mmCIF file of C-alpha atoms in Angstrom:
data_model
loop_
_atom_site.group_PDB
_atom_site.id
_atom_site.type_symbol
_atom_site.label_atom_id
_atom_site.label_comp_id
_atom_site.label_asym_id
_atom_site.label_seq_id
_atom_site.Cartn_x
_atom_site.Cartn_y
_atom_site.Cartn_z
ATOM 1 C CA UNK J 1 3.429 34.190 -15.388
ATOM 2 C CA UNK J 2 -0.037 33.686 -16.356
ATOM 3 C CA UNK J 3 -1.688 30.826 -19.087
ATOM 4 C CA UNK J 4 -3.848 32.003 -21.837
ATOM 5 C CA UNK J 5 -6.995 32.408 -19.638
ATOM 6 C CA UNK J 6 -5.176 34.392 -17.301
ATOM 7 C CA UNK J 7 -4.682 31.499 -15.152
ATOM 8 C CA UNK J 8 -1.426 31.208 -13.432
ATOM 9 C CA UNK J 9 0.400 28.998 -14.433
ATOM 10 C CA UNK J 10 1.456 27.542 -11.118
ATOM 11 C CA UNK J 11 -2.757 26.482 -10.780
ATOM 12 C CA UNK J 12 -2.607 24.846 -13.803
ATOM 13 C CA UNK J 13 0.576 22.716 -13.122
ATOM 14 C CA UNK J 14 -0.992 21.836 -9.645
ATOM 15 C CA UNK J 15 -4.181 21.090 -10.479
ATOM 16 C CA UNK J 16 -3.293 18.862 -13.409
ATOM 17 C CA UNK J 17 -1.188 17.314 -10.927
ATOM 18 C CA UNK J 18 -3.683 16.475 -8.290
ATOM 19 C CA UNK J 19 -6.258 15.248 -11.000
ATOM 20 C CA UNK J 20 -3.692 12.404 -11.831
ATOM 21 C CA UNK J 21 -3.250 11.871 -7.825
ATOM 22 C CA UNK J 22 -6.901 11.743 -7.934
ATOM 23 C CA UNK J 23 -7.266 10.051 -11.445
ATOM 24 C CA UNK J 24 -5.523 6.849 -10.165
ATOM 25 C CA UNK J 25 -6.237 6.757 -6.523
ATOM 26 C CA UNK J 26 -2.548 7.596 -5.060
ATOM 27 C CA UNK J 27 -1.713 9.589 -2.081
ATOM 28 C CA UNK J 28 0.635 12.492 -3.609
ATOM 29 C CA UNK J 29 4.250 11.520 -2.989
ATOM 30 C CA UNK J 30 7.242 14.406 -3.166
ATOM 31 C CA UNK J 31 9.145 12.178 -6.005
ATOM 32 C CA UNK J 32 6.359 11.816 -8.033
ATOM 33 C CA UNK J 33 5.071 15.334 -7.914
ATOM 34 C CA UNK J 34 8.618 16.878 -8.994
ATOM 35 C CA UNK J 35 8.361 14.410 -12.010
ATOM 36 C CA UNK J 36 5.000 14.830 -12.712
ATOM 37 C CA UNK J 37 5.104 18.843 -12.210
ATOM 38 C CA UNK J 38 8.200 18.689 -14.542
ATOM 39 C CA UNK J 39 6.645 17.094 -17.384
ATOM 40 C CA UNK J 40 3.223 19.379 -16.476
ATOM 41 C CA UNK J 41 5.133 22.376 -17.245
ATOM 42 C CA UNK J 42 7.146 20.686 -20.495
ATOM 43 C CA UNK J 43 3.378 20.220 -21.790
ATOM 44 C CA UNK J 44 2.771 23.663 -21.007
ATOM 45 C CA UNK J 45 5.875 24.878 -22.917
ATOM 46 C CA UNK J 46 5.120 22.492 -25.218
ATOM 47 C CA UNK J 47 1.580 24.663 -26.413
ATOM 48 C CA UNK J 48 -0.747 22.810 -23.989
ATOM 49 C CA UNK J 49 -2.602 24.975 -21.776
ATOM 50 C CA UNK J 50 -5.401 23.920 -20.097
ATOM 51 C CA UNK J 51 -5.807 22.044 -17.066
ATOM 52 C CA UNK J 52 -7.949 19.230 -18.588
ATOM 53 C CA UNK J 53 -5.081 18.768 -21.443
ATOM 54 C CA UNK J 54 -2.309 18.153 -19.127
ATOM 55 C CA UNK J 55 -4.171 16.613 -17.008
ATOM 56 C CA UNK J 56 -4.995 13.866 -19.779
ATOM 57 C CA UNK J 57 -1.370 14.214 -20.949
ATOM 58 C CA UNK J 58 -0.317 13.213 -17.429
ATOM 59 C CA UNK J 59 -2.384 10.678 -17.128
ATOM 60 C CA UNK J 60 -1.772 8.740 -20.789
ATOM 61 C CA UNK J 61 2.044 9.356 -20.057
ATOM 62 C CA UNK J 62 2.459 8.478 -16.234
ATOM 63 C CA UNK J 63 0.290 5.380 -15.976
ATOM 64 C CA UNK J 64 0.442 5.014 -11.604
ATOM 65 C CA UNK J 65 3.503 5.611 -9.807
ATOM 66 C CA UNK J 66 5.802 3.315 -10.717
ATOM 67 C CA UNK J 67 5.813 5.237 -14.050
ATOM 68 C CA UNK J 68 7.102 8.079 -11.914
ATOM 69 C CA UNK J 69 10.181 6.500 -10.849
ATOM 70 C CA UNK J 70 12.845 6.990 -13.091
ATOM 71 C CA UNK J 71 15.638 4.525 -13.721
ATOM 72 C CA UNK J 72 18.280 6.592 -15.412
ATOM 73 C CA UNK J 73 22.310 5.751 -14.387
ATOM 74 C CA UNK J 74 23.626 8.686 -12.246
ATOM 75 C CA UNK J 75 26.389 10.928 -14.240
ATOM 76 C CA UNK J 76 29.259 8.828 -12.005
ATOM 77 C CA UNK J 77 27.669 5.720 -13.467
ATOM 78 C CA UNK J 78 27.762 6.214 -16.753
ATOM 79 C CA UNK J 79 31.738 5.635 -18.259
#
């Protein structure tokens, strides 16, 4: 699958993704990445297609890593 530029879209994800690393200083971390790559490619879906644009969106959304972590109850948790 390629982005509007021809640009897979697998680059775009990752790049976007190592900008943030790189944005705020943070060595990549597996958790982080799966959250971050998942929201990457809801921007993408979501009409947003250049690296720069998620990138920003990334950034503005996911301020550091503890914004990474999610805190959601797990399915046997919840009554």
């Amino acid at each position: 699958m390629a982005g509007r530029d021809g640009e897979p879209v697998v680059a775009v994800v990752s790049e976007a993704v190592r900008r943030w690393y790189e944005f705020y200083e943070i060595t990549p971390d597996n958790k982080a990445s799966d959250v971050l790559c998942h929201a990457a490619l809801n921007f993408y879906g979501d009409g947003y297609r250049t690296i720069d644009d998620i990138a920003t969106l990334l950034i503005g959304t996911y301020p550091g890593l503890s914004a990474t972590r999610i805190n959601a109850p797990t399915s046997q948790a919840v009554p």
